Coordinates of C-alpha atoms in Angstrom, one line a residue:
X284 CA 0.0 0.0 0.0
X285 CA 1.3 3.4 -1.0
X286 CA 0.0 6.8 -0.1
X287 CA -1.1 7.3 -3.7
X288 CA -3.2 4.1 -3.6
X289 CA -4.6 5.1 -0.2
X290 CA -5.8 8.4 -1.7
X291 CA -7.3 6.7 -4.7
X292 CA -9.5 4.6 -2.4
X293 CA -10.4 7.8 -0.4
X294 CA -11.4 9.6 -3.5
X295 CA -13.5 6.7 -4.8
X296 CA -15.6 6.4 -1.6
X297 CA -15.5 9.9 -0.2
X298 CA -18.8 11.1 -1.7
X299 CA -20.6 7.8 -0.7
X300 CA -19.8 8.5 3.0
X301 CA -20.2 12.3 2.8
X302 CA -23.9 11.9 1.9
X303 CA -24.5 10.6 5.4
X304 CA -23.5 13.8 7.0
X305 CA -25.2 16.3 4.7
X306 CA -29.0 16.8 4.2
X307 CA -31.0 19.0 1.9
X308 CA -29.9 20.1 -1.6
X309 CA -26.2 19.2 -1.4
X310 CA -27.0 15.8 -0.1
X311 CA -29.4 15.2 -3.1
X312 CA -26.6 16.2 -5.5
X313 CA -24.1 13.9 -3.8
X314 CA -26.5 11.0 -3.8
X315 CA -26.8 11.1 -7.6
X316 CA -23.0 11.0 -7.9
X317 CA -22.6 7.9 -5.8
X318 CA -24.9 5.7 -7.9
X319 CA -27.4 5.1 -5.1
X320 CA -30.6 6.9 -5.0
X321 CA -30.8 6.6 -1.2
X322 CA -28.8 5.1 1.6
X323 CA -30.4 3.4 4.7
X324 CA -28.2 3.3 7.8
X325 CA -29.2 0.8 10.4
X326 CA -27.5 0.6 13.8
X327 CA -25.9 -2.8 14.2
X328 CA -24.3 -2.2 17.6
X329 CA -25.0 -4.3 20.7
X330 CA -27.6 -1.9 22.1
X331 CA -29.7 -1.9 19.0
X332 CA -29.1 -5.6 18.4
X333 CA -30.7 -6.3 21.7
X334 CA -33.7 -4.2 20.6
X335 CA -34.1 -6.2 17.4
X336 CA -32.0 -4.5 14.7
X337 CA -31.1 -7.8 13.2
X338 CA -34.8 -8.4 12.5
X339 CA -35.1 -4.9 11.1
X340 CA -32.2 -5.5 8.7
X341 CA -33.6 -8.9 7.6
X342 CA -37.0 -7.2 6.9
X343 CA -35.4 -4.4 5.1
X344 CA -33.5 -6.8 2.8
X345 CA -36.7 -8.8 2.1
X346 CA -38.8 -5.7 1.4
X347 CA -36.2 -4.1 -0.9
X348 CA -36.1 -7.3 -3.0
X349 CA -39.8 -7.5 -3.1
X350 CA -40.1 -4.0 -4.4
X351 CA -37.1 -4.4 -6.8
X352 CA -35.1 -1.7 -5.1
X353 CA -32.0 -3.6 -4.0
X354 CA -29.8 -2.0 -6.7
X355 CA -31.0 1.6 -6.0
X356 CA -30.8 1.6 -2.2
X357 CA -27.6 1.0 -0.3
X358 CA -28.1 -0.6 3.2
X359 CA -25.3 0.1 5.7
X360 CA -25.0 -1.6 9.0
X361 CA -23.3 1.0 11.2
X362 CA -22.0 1.3 14.8
X363 CA -23.8 3.2 17.6
X364 CA -25.6 6.5 16.8
X365 CA -25.6 7.3 20.5
X366 CA -29.4 7.5 21.2
X367 CA -29.6 4.0 22.5
X368 CA -33.1 4.6 24.1
X369 CA -34.6 4.9 20.6
X370 CA -33.2 1.7 19.1
X371 CA -33.4 0.1 16.7
X372 CA -32.4 3.2 14.8
X373 CA -32.8 3.5 11.0
X374 CA -31.8 6.7 9.1
X375 CA -32.5 7.4 5.4
X376 CA -30.2 9.7 3.5
X377 CA -30.0 12.1 1.7
X378 CA -33.1 13.3 3.6
X379 CA -31.7 12.4 7.0
X380 CA -35.0 10.9 8.0
X381 CA -34.5 9.4 11.5
X382 CA -36.8 6.4 12.1
X383 CA -36.8 5.5 15.8
X384 CA -37.6 2.2 17.4
X385 CA -37.9 0.5 14.0
X386 CA -39.7 -2.8 13.7
X387 CA -40.1 -5.2 10.8
X388 CA -43.7 -3.9 10.4
X389 CA -42.6 -0.2 10.2
X390 CA -39.9 -1.2 7.7
X391 CA -42.6 -2.3 5.3
X392 CA -44.1 1.2 5.4
X393 CA -40.7 3.0 5.1
X394 CA -39.8 0.9 2.0
X395 CA -43.1 1.3 0.2
X396 CA -43.9 4.9 1.2
X397 CA -40.5 6.5 1.5
X398 CA -38.0 4.5 -0.5
X399 CA -40.3 3.7 -3.4
X400 CA -42.8 6.5 -3.5
X401 CA -40.7 9.3 -2.0
X402 CA -42.9 10.2 0.9
X403 CA -41.3 10.4 4.3
X404 CA -43.3 8.5 6.9
X405 CA -43.5 11.3 9.4
X406 CA -45.4 9.5 12.1
X407 CA -42.6 7.0 12.5
X408 CA -39.9 9.7 12.8
X409 CA -38.0 10.7 15.9
X410 CA -40.1 13.8 16.6
X411 CA -37.1 16.0 17.6
X412 CA -36.0 15.8 14.0
X413 CA -39.3 17.3 12.7
X414 CA -40.0 21.0 12.6
X415 CA -43.5 22.3 13.4
X416 CA -44.1 22.8 9.7
X417 CA -43.3 19.1 9.1
X418 CA -39.8 19.7 7.5
X419 CA -36.9 17.5 8.5
X420 CA -33.9 18.8 10.4
X421 CA -30.5 17.1 10.7
X422 CA -30.0 14.7 13.6
X423 CA -27.0 16.8 14.6
X424 CA -29.2 19.8 15.3
X425 CA -31.3 18.1 17.9
X426 CA -30.8 18.9 21.6
X427 CA -29.1 15.5 22.1
X428 CA -26.4 16.2 19.5
X429 CA -25.9 20.0 19.1
X430 CA -23.7 20.4 22.2
X431 CA -21.7 17.3 21.5
X432 CA -18.3 17.3 19.7
X433 CA -17.7 13.9 18.2
X434 CA -14.0 13.0 17.8
X435 CA -13.7 9.6 19.3
X436 CA -17.2 8.8 18.0
X437 CA -16.8 10.6 14.6
X438 CA -17.4 7.5 12.5
X439 CA -19.8 5.7 14.8
X440 CA -23.2 5.6 13.1
X441 CA -21.6 7.0 9.9
X442 CA -19.5 4.3 8.3
X443 CA -19.8 0.5 7.7
X444 CA -17.2 -0.7 10.3
X445 CA -16.7 -3.9 8.3
X446 CA -15.6 -2.0 5.2
X447 CA -12.0 -0.6 5.3
X448 CA -12.7 1.5 2.2
X449 CA -15.3 3.6 4.1
X450 CA -12.8 4.2 6.9
X451 CA -10.2 5.3 4.4
X452 CA -12.9 7.6 2.8
X453 CA -12.9 9.5 6.1
X454 CA -9.1 10.1 6.0
X455 CA -8.4 6.8 7.6
X456 CA -4.7 5.7 7.7
X457 CA -3.6 9.1 6.6
X458 CA -2.1 9.7 10.0
X459 CA -0.2 6.5 9.9
X460 CA 1.2 7.3 6.5
X461 CA 2.2 10.7 7.7
X462 CA 4.0 9.3 10.8
X463 CA 6.0 6.6 9.1
X464 CA 7.0 8.6 6.0
X465 CA 7.6 12.1 7.4
X466 CA 7.8 12.1 11.2
X467 CA 10.4 10.9 13.7
X468 CA 9.2 9.1 16.9
X469 CA 10.2 12.3 18.8
X470 CA 8.0 14.3 16.5
X471 CA 5.0 12.1 17.4
X472 CA 5.7 12.4 21.1
X473 CA 6.1 16.2 20.9
X474 CA 2.8 16.4 19.0
X475 CA 1.0 14.4 21.8
X476 CA 2.6 16.4 24.6
X477 CA 1.6 19.7 22.9
X478 CA -1.9 18.5 22.4
X479 CA -2.4 17.8 26.1
X480 CA -4.2 14.5 25.6
X481 CA -4.5 12.5 28.8
X482 CA -5.5 8.9 29.3
X483 CA -9.2 8.4 29.1
X484 CA -9.3 5.2 31.2
X485 CA -8.7 6.4 34.7
X486 CA -6.6 9.0 36.4
X487 CA -5.7 10.9 33.2
X488 CA -1.9 10.4 32.9
X489 CA -0.4 12.4 30.0
X490 CA -0.3 10.1 26.9
X491 CA 2.7 11.7 25.4
X492 CA 4.7 11.2 28.6
X493 CA 3.8 7.5 28.8
X494 CA 4.9 7.0 25.2
X495 CA 8.1 8.9 25.8
X496 CA 9.0 6.7 28.8
X497 CA 8.6 3.6 26.7
X498 CA 10.6 5.0 23.8
X499 CA 13.4 6.0 26.1
X500 CA 13.7 2.5 27.7
X501 CA 16.2 0.4 26.0
X502 CA 15.0 -2.9 24.6
X503 CA 15.0 -5.0 21.4
X504 CA 11.4 -6.1 22.0
X505 CA 8.6 -3.7 23.0
X506 CA 4.9 -4.0 23.0
X507 CA 1.7 -1.9 22.5
X508 CA -1.4 -2.9 24.3
X509 CA -5.0 -1.7 24.0
X510 CA -7.2 -2.0 27.1
X511 CA -10.7 -2.9 25.9
X512 CA -11.7 -4.7 29.0
X513 CA -14.2 -2.1 30.1
X514 CA -15.8 -3.6 33.2
X515 CA -17.6 -0.7 34.9
X516 CA -21.3 -1.3 35.4
X517 CA -23.3 0.8 32.9
X518 CA -20.2 1.6 30.8
X519 CA -20.1 0.9 27.0
X520 CA -18.0 3.6 25.5
X521 CA -15.0 1.4 24.4
X522 CA -17.3 -1.3 23.1
X523 CA -19.2 1.1 21.0
X524 CA -16.0 2.6 19.4
X525 CA -14.7 -0.9 18.6
X526 CA -18.0 -1.8 17.1
X527 CA -18.4 1.4 15.1
X528 CA -14.8 2.3 14.2
X529 CA -12.3 -0.5 14.8
X530 CA -9.8 0.7 12.2
X531 CA -9.2 3.9 14.3
X532 CA -7.7 1.7 17.1
X533 CA -5.6 -0.3 14.7
X534 CA -4.2 2.8 13.1
X535 CA -3.4 4.4 16.6
X536 CA -1.7 1.2 17.8
X537 CA 0.5 1.1 14.7
X538 CA 1.4 4.8 15.3
X539 CA 2.3 3.9 18.9
X540 CA 4.4 0.9 17.7
X541 CA 6.4 3.2 15.3
X542 CA 6.9 5.8 18.1
X543 CA 8.2 3.5 20.8
X544 CA 9.9 0.9 18.6
X545 CA 7.4 -2.0 18.9
X546 CA 6.5 -4.5 16.3
X547 CA 3.7 -6.3 18.1
X548 CA 0.4 -5.1 19.6
X549 CA -2.3 -6.8 21.6
X550 CA -5.9 -5.8 22.1
X551 CA -7.2 -7.2 25.3
X552 CA -11.0 -7.3 25.0
X553 CA -13.6 -9.1 27.1
X554 CA -15.2 -12.1 25.5
X555 CA -18.6 -10.7 26.5
X556 CA -18.2 -8.3 23.6
X557 CA -18.8 -10.7 20.6
X558 CA -19.8 -7.9 18.1
X559 CA -16.7 -5.9 19.0
X560 CA -14.4 -8.9 18.7
X561 CA -15.9 -10.0 15.4
X562 CA -15.5 -6.5 13.8
X563 CA -12.0 -6.1 15.2
X564 CA -11.0 -9.5 13.7
X565 CA -12.5 -8.4 10.3
X566 CA -10.7 -5.0 10.5
X567 CA -7.3 -6.6 11.4
X568 CA -7.6 -9.0 8.4
X569 CA -8.5 -6.2 6.1
X570 CA -5.6 -4.0 7.3
X571 CA -3.2 -6.9 6.7
X572 CA -4.7 -7.5 3.2
X573 CA -4.0 -3.9 2.0
X574 CA -0.7 -3.7 3.8
X575 CA -1.3 -1.1 6.6
X576 CA -0.4 -3.9 9.0
X577 CA 2.5 -6.3 8.5
X578 CA 5.9 -5.6 6.9
X579 CA 7.1 -2.6 4.9
X580 CA 4.1 -0.4 5.9
X581 CA 3.8 2.4 3.3
X582 CA 7.0 1.3 1.7
X583 CA 9.2 1.8 4.8
X584 CA 11.0 -0.7 6.9
X585 CA 8.5 -0.3 9.7
X586 CA 6.5 -3.5 10.5
X587 CA 3.7 -4.0 13.0
X588 CA 1.1 -6.7 13.8
X589 CA -1.8 -7.0 16.1
X590 CA -3.4 -9.9 17.9
X591 CA -6.5 -10.1 20.0
X592 CA -6.6 -11.6 23.5
X593 CA -9.9 -12.4 25.1
X594 CA -10.6 -11.6 28.7
X595 CA -12.9 -13.6 30.9
X596 CA -14.6 -10.5 32.3
X597 CA -12.6 -9.9 35.5
X598 CA -12.9 -6.2 36.5
X599 CA -9.4 -6.2 38.0
X600 CA -8.0 -6.9 34.5
X601 CA -8.8 -3.3 33.7
X602 CA -5.7 -2.5 35.8
X603 CA -2.8 -2.3 33.5
X604 CA -0.4 -4.8 35.2
X605 CA -3.3 -7.3 35.8
X606 CA -4.2 -7.0 32.2
X607 CA -0.7 -7.8 31.1
X608 CA -0.4 -10.7 33.5
X609 CA -3.6 -12.1 31.9
X610 CA -2.3 -11.7 28.4
X611 CA 0.8 -13.7 29.5
X612 CA -1.6 -16.6 30.4
X613 CA -1.6 -16.2 34.1
X614 CA -4.3 -15.4 36.6
X615 CA -5.2 -11.7 36.3
X616 CA -3.6 -10.1 39.4
X617 CA -1.8 -6.7 39.7
X618 CA 1.9 -6.3 40.2
X619 CA 3.6 -3.8 42.5
X620 CA 4.7 -0.6 40.8
X621 CA 7.4 0.5 40.1
X622 CA 8.6 -0.7 37.8
X623 CA 5.9 0.7 35.6
X624 CA 4.9 -1.0 32.3
X625 CA 6.8 1.6 30.2
X626 CA 9.9 0.1 31.7
X627 CA 8.9 -3.5 32.5
X628 CA 5.5 -4.5 31.2
X629 CA 4.2 -7.3 29.0
X630 CA 6.6 -10.4 29.2
X631 CA 8.9 -8.1 31.1
X632 CA 9.5 -5.8 28.2
X633 CA 8.8 -2.0 27.8
X634 CA 5.1 -1.6 27.0
X635 CA 2.7 1.2 26.2
X636 CA -0.9 0.5 27.3
X637 CA -3.8 2.9 26.5
X638 CA -7.6 2.3 26.5
X639 CA -9.8 2.4 23.4
X640 CA -11.0 6.0 23.8
X641 CA -7.5 7.4 24.3
X642 CA -6.3 5.6 21.1
X643 CA -9.2 6.7 19.1
X644 CA -8.0 10.4 19.4
X645 CA -4.5 9.7 18.2
X646 CA -4.9 9.6 14.4
X647 CA -6.9 12.8 14.4
X648 CA -4.3 14.6 16.6
X649 CA -1.6 13.6 14.2
X650 CA -3.6 14.5 11.1
X651 CA -5.1 17.8 12.3
X652 CA -2.3 18.9 14.7
X653 CA -1.8 19.5 18.4
X654 CA -3.1 23.1 18.3
X655 CA -6.4 21.9 16.8
X656 CA -6.9 19.4 19.7
X657 CA -5.6 21.7 22.5
X658 CA -8.0 24.4 21.5
X659 CA -10.8 22.2 22.9
X660 CA -11.5 21.6 26.5
X661 CA -10.0 23.4 29.5
X662 CA -6.5 24.6 30.5
X663 CA -5.6 21.2 32.0
X664 CA -8.1 18.9 30.5
X665 CA -7.9 19.0 26.7
X666 CA -10.2 17.6 24.0
X667 CA -13.5 15.7 24.6
X668 CA -14.8 12.9 26.8
X669 CA -17.2 10.1 25.9
X670 CA -19.8 9.2 28.5
X671 CA -22.2 6.3 28.8
X672 CA -25.3 8.3 30.0
X673 CA -27.6 6.1 32.0
X674 CA -29.9 5.8 35.0
X675 CA -32.8 8.1 35.6
X676 CA -32.4 10.2 32.4
X677 CA -34.6 10.6 29.3
X678 CA -32.0 10.2 26.6
X679 CA -30.1 7.1 27.6
X680 CA -27.1 6.6 25.4
X681 CA -23.6 7.6 24.3
X682 CA -22.5 11.2 24.4
X683 CA -19.2 13.0 23.6
X684 CA -18.7 16.4 25.0
X685 CA -15.9 19.0 25.2
X686 CA -14.1 18.9 28.5
X687 CA -15.5 21.7 30.7
X688 CA -19.1 21.1 29.7
X689 CA -21.2 21.4 32.9
X690 CA -23.1 18.5 34.5
X691 CA -26.3 20.6 34.1
X692 CA -25.8 20.8 30.3
X693 CA -25.4 17.1 30.1
X694 CA -28.4 16.3 32.3
X695 CA -30.9 18.9 31.3
X696 CA -30.0 19.6 27.6
X697 CA -28.2 16.6 26.1
X698 CA -29.9 14.1 28.4
X699 CA -33.3 15.6 28.1
X700 CA -33.8 15.9 31.9
X701 CA -35.2 13.5 34.5
X702 CA -38.3 11.5 33.5
X703 CA -41.7 11.7 35.2
X704 CA -41.1 15.2 36.6
X705 CA -38.7 13.9 39.2
X706 CA -35.8 16.0 40.7
X707 CA -32.2 15.4 39.9
X708 CA -30.4 14.1 43.1
X709 CA -26.9 13.0 42.1
X710 CA -24.7 11.8 39.3
X711 CA -22.2 8.9 39.7
X712 CA -19.1 9.1 37.6
X713 CA -16.2 6.7 37.3
X714 CA -18.1 3.5 38.0
X715 CA -17.2 1.6 41.1
X716 CA -14.0 3.6 41.4
X717 CA -15.8 7.0 41.3
X718 CA -18.1 9.0 43.5
X719 CA -21.4 10.7 43.6
X720 CA -21.9 14.4 42.7
X721 CA -24.9 15.9 44.5
X722 CA -27.4 18.3 42.9
X723 CA -25.8 21.3 44.6
X724 CA -22.8 20.8 42.3
X725 CA -24.8 20.4 39.1
X726 CA -23.0 23.4 37.5
X727 CA -19.6 21.8 38.0
X728 CA -17.5 21.7 34.7
X729 CA -16.7 18.1 33.8
X730 CA -12.9 17.7 33.8
X731 CA -10.2 15.7 35.7
X732 CA -9.5 18.3 38.4
X733 CA -13.1 19.3 39.2
X734 CA -14.3 15.7 39.5
X735 CA -11.3 14.8 41.8
X736 CA -12.0 17.8 44.0
X737 CA -15.5 16.6 44.5
X738 CA -14.3 13.1 45.6
X739 CA -15.1 11.5 42.3
X740 CA -13.1 10.7 39.2
X741 CA -13.3 10.7 35.4
X742 CA -12.7 7.0 35.1
X743 CA -13.6 5.3 31.9
X744 CA -16.7 7.4 31.5
X745 CA -19.8 5.9 33.1
X746 CA -22.3 8.6 34.1
X747 CA -25.2 7.3 36.0
X748 CA -28.0 9.8 36.8
X749 CA -30.1 9.4 40.0
X750 CA -33.4 11.0 40.9
X751 CA -35.1 11.8 44.2
X752 CA -36.2 8.2 44.6
X753 CA -32.7 6.9 44.9
X754 CA -31.3 5.8 48.3
X755 CA -27.7 6.9 48.4
X756 CA -26.8 4.3 51.1
X757 CA -28.1 1.6 48.9
X758 CA -26.1 3.0 45.9
X759 CA -22.9 2.9 47.8
X760 CA -23.7 -0.7 48.8
X761 CA -24.4 -1.6 45.2
X762 CA -21.0 -0.4 44.0
X763 CA -19.2 -1.9 46.9
X764 CA -20.9 -5.3 46.4
X765 CA -19.5 -5.2 42.8
X766 CA -15.9 -4.6 44.0
X767 CA -16.2 -7.3 46.7
X768 CA -16.9 -9.8 43.9
X769 CA -14.3 -8.4 41.6
X770 CA -11.4 -8.1 44.1
X771 CA -8.6 -10.6 43.0
X772 CA -7.8 -11.2 46.7
X773 CA -4.0 -10.7 46.3
X774 CA -3.8 -7.9 48.9
X775 CA -5.4 -7.9 52.4
X776 CA -6.6 -4.3 52.5
X777 CA -8.8 -4.9 49.4
X778 CA -9.8 -8.5 50.0
X779 CA -10.8 -8.1 53.7
X780 CA -11.5 -4.3 53.6
X781 CA -14.2 -4.4 50.9
X782 CA -15.9 -7.3 52.7
X783 CA -15.8 -5.6 56.0
X784 CA -17.1 -2.3 54.5
X785 CA -20.1 -4.0 52.9
X786 CA -20.9 -5.7 56.1
X787 CA -21.1 -2.3 57.8
X788 CA -23.4 -1.0 55.0
X789 CA -25.6 -4.0 55.2
X790 CA -25.9 -3.6 58.9
X791 CA -27.1 0.0 58.4
X792 CA -29.6 -0.8 55.6
X793 CA -31.1 -3.6 57.6
X794 CA -31.9 -1.2 60.4
X795 CA -29.2 -2.4 62.8
X796 CA -26.7 0.4 62.3
X797 CA -25.1 2.5 65.1
X798 CA -23.6 6.0 64.8
X799 CA -20.1 4.5 65.7
X800 CA -20.3 2.5 62.4
X801 CA -19.9 5.7 60.4
X802 CA -16.5 6.4 62.1
X803 CA -15.5 2.8 61.4
X804 CA -16.4 3.1 57.7
X805 CA -14.3 6.3 57.3
X806 CA -11.3 4.8 59.1
X807 CA -11.4 1.6 57.2
X808 CA -12.0 3.4 53.8
X809 CA -9.0 5.6 54.3
X810 CA -6.7 2.7 55.3
X811 CA -7.8 0.9 52.0
X812 CA -7.0 4.0 49.9
X813 CA -3.5 4.2 51.2
X814 CA -2.5 0.6 51.5
X815 CA -4.2 -1.4 48.7
X816 CA -1.9 -2.8 46.0
X817 CA -3.8 -1.5 43.0
X818 CA -6.4 1.1 42.0
X819 CA -9.3 -1.3 42.5
X820 CA -8.8 -1.5 46.3
X821 CA -7.5 2.1 46.5
X822 CA -10.7 3.5 44.8
X823 CA -13.3 1.0 46.0
X824 CA -14.2 3.2 49.0
X825 CA -14.9 6.3 46.8
X826 CA -18.7 5.7 46.4
X827 CA -19.0 5.2 50.1
X828 CA -16.9 8.2 51.1
X829 CA -18.6 10.6 48.6
X830 CA -22.1 9.6 49.6
X831 CA -21.1 9.9 53.3
X832 CA -19.8 13.3 52.6
X833 CA -22.7 14.7 50.7
X834 CA -25.6 12.6 52.0
X835 CA -24.7 11.9 55.6
X836 CA -28.2 12.8 56.7
X837 CA -29.4 9.7 54.9
X838 CA -27.0 7.5 56.7
X839 CA -28.1 9.1 60.0
X840 CA -31.8 8.6 59.1
X841 CA -31.1 4.9 58.5
X842 CA -29.3 4.5 61.8
X843 CA -31.3 6.8 64.1
X844 CA -34.8 6.9 62.7
X845 CA -34.6 3.3 61.2
X846 CA -36.1 4.8 58.0
X847 CA -35.3 4.9 54.3
X848 CA -37.1 8.0 52.8
X849 CA -36.5 6.7 49.3
X850 CA -38.3 3.5 50.2
X851 CA -35.6 1.3 48.8
X852 CA -34.2 -0.5 51.9
X853 CA -36.7 -3.2 52.4
X854 CA -35.9 -3.9 56.1
X855 CA -37.1 -0.4 56.9
X856 CA -40.0 -0.3 54.6
X857 CA -43.7 -0.4 55.6
X858 CA -46.7 -0.6 53.3
X859 CA -49.8 0.8 54.9
X860 CA -53.4 1.2 53.8
X861 CA -55.0 4.7 54.0
X862 CA -58.4 4.1 55.5
X863 CA -60.1 7.0 53.9
X864 CA -59.0 5.9 50.4
X865 CA -59.5 2.2 50.7
X866 CA -62.7 1.0 48.9
X867 CA -62.5 -2.6 50.0
X868 CA -62.2 -3.9 46.4
X869 CA -60.0 -6.9 47.7
X870 CA -57.7 -6.7 44.7
X871 CA -54.6 -6.1 46.9
X872 CA -55.5 -9.1 49.1
X873 CA -55.8 -11.3 46.0
X874 CA -52.4 -10.1 44.7
X875 CA -50.5 -10.5 48.0
X876 CA -48.4 -13.7 47.6
X877 CA -48.1 -14.3 51.3
X878 CA -51.6 -13.5 52.5
X879 CA -50.6 -10.5 54.6
X880 CA -53.7 -8.4 53.7
X881 CA -57.0 -9.0 55.5
X882 CA -60.4 -7.5 54.9
X883 CA -63.8 -8.1 53.4
X884 CA -65.6 -6.6 50.4
X885 CA -66.3 -2.9 50.8
X886 CA -64.5 -2.8 54.2
X887 CA -61.1 -1.2 54.9
X888 CA -58.3 -3.7 54.6
X889 CA -55.2 -4.0 56.8
X890 CA -51.7 -5.3 56.3
X891 CA -50.1 -7.7 58.8
X892 CA -46.5 -6.3 59.0
X893 CA -45.1 -9.5 60.4
X894 CA -46.1 -11.4 57.3
X895 CA -45.4 -8.6 54.7
X896 CA -42.4 -9.3 52.5
X897 CA -42.4 -5.8 51.0
X898 CA -42.8 -7.0 47.4
X899 CA -44.9 -3.9 46.4
X900 CA -47.5 -5.9 44.5
X901 CA -50.3 -4.4 46.7
X902 CA -49.2 -0.8 46.0
X903 CA -48.9 -1.3 42.2
X904 CA -52.3 -3.1 41.9
X905 CA -54.3 -0.6 44.0
X906 CA -56.5 1.5 41.6
X907 CA -57.3 4.0 44.4
X908 CA -53.8 4.7 45.5
X909 CA -54.8 3.7 49.0
X910 CA -51.6 1.8 49.7
X911 CA -48.5 3.9 50.5
X912 CA -44.9 3.2 51.1
X913 CA -43.6 4.6 54.4

């Protein structure tokens, strides 16, 4: 593969892909040039697959053949569009018509009325893409998208991730060609240092420094590793990038190999990500076929290859030394540091390890320059950050925002606010390693320093939103329960500390807590933070400490009043029947699985608290709202 050949592929496919980003008149002109009258993009990522996108694709193929349109309409199976709550998603270009929650039945109408007859099926559209006058606006002008800045996600939902030509059409592999033909390794490192990019997988260590350390360490053999283990509950950023734009990771790893002097790379990805693994395998094979992986890359003496290693889903293998230990074929356990992996890493050799999101930025920084990247974000946190937005939020999905965007902007504008008129209570960032940010700090800019100051962290990018019905004691218990299961057990502070912490939390949520327990929790948590071997144990107390800091009144309520205002902790929960509202319909008594409700027809019923198992069936079945949770 030469640069000239690369550019020939880019020119051939550029208009085909460009149609998917432009609507209105210019999009119509481009569509004619490509040879396809229309293009239908269907999300083929894990989220939409779980909602039935495979059935939608099968129905689309069947209907197009039935109408004789298979030669006129290009169907593209893309990665994630971001609006996961609306899946399966289907977008028709050049109009940009966004069909939400598509079904095989709705596909029939779209093919017949839109693709064949030219009439957009407006009642099936995502209504935010429709003006009051019925005209269509671009998806990227909706509230969900207009404050986003897609760099890591630039190709997700745009290209066919299983077609290397479409990646090349979006300037793919141009950065690798530039690096190996016209830049020295020091040039690359200086570009990264000047850009200010920091690791997107945890504490935010400067990427350029990490690469510089590995380059400076002597060694005939060096390695490049990609951390795609992503184990945080509710996190799916890295998976989505691998599913939607796998070649970006391959290109970045090759650039890293050239920079530090490595010939071999490994992608460590959990086996629970079958779509990501499949697309990564396809991408690696395609890259080898055209010569951007292998020997004599772009006519130089640089050679680089990539292999995939499947993880068994151990959360601790997200820690860099545990990950490398697992690749070596051993039980995934962390090693003491120093020496750091840049000096002694995989198989005892100098190694660079970055997570998927960090690597996805590298080709664009090289291609567009450090100044372009450093102009985004804040003084110390440059660029953008991808978040998996979940929990009590209207627009569940994947978002990419410039560093410095406030939590309020994410929750109220991009996320569409809290459903059912509930109030925002807190946001949890950083997964089990992070902390909870209370409503009083909703105007906090999202960057490394501000999150750390609040007792949380950026982490890999999970962002879980909580409303007024959330019990913060229960939330801290939930995350700690996860880390108890995921601790590798190598060091005592983590193995024993997490178990003892959760016992104290269980004691409180079961109504047996004492005020002295709060002091024990803080003392134990601080010991764990300073003495655990790796970041799993060091950060495991963060959810507990942050909720104790901002929501101490809830802990005290559980201990002193033996009450959970959110009505979550069952041991403290009571269901009672309001006498003035009860009509004696007997429905609650019929629904109760343990016979705890007594009463005759048209008479006020009562609940035997000694029998009640707090299942909530009585409350949900009462038509008169006579049963309340106290």
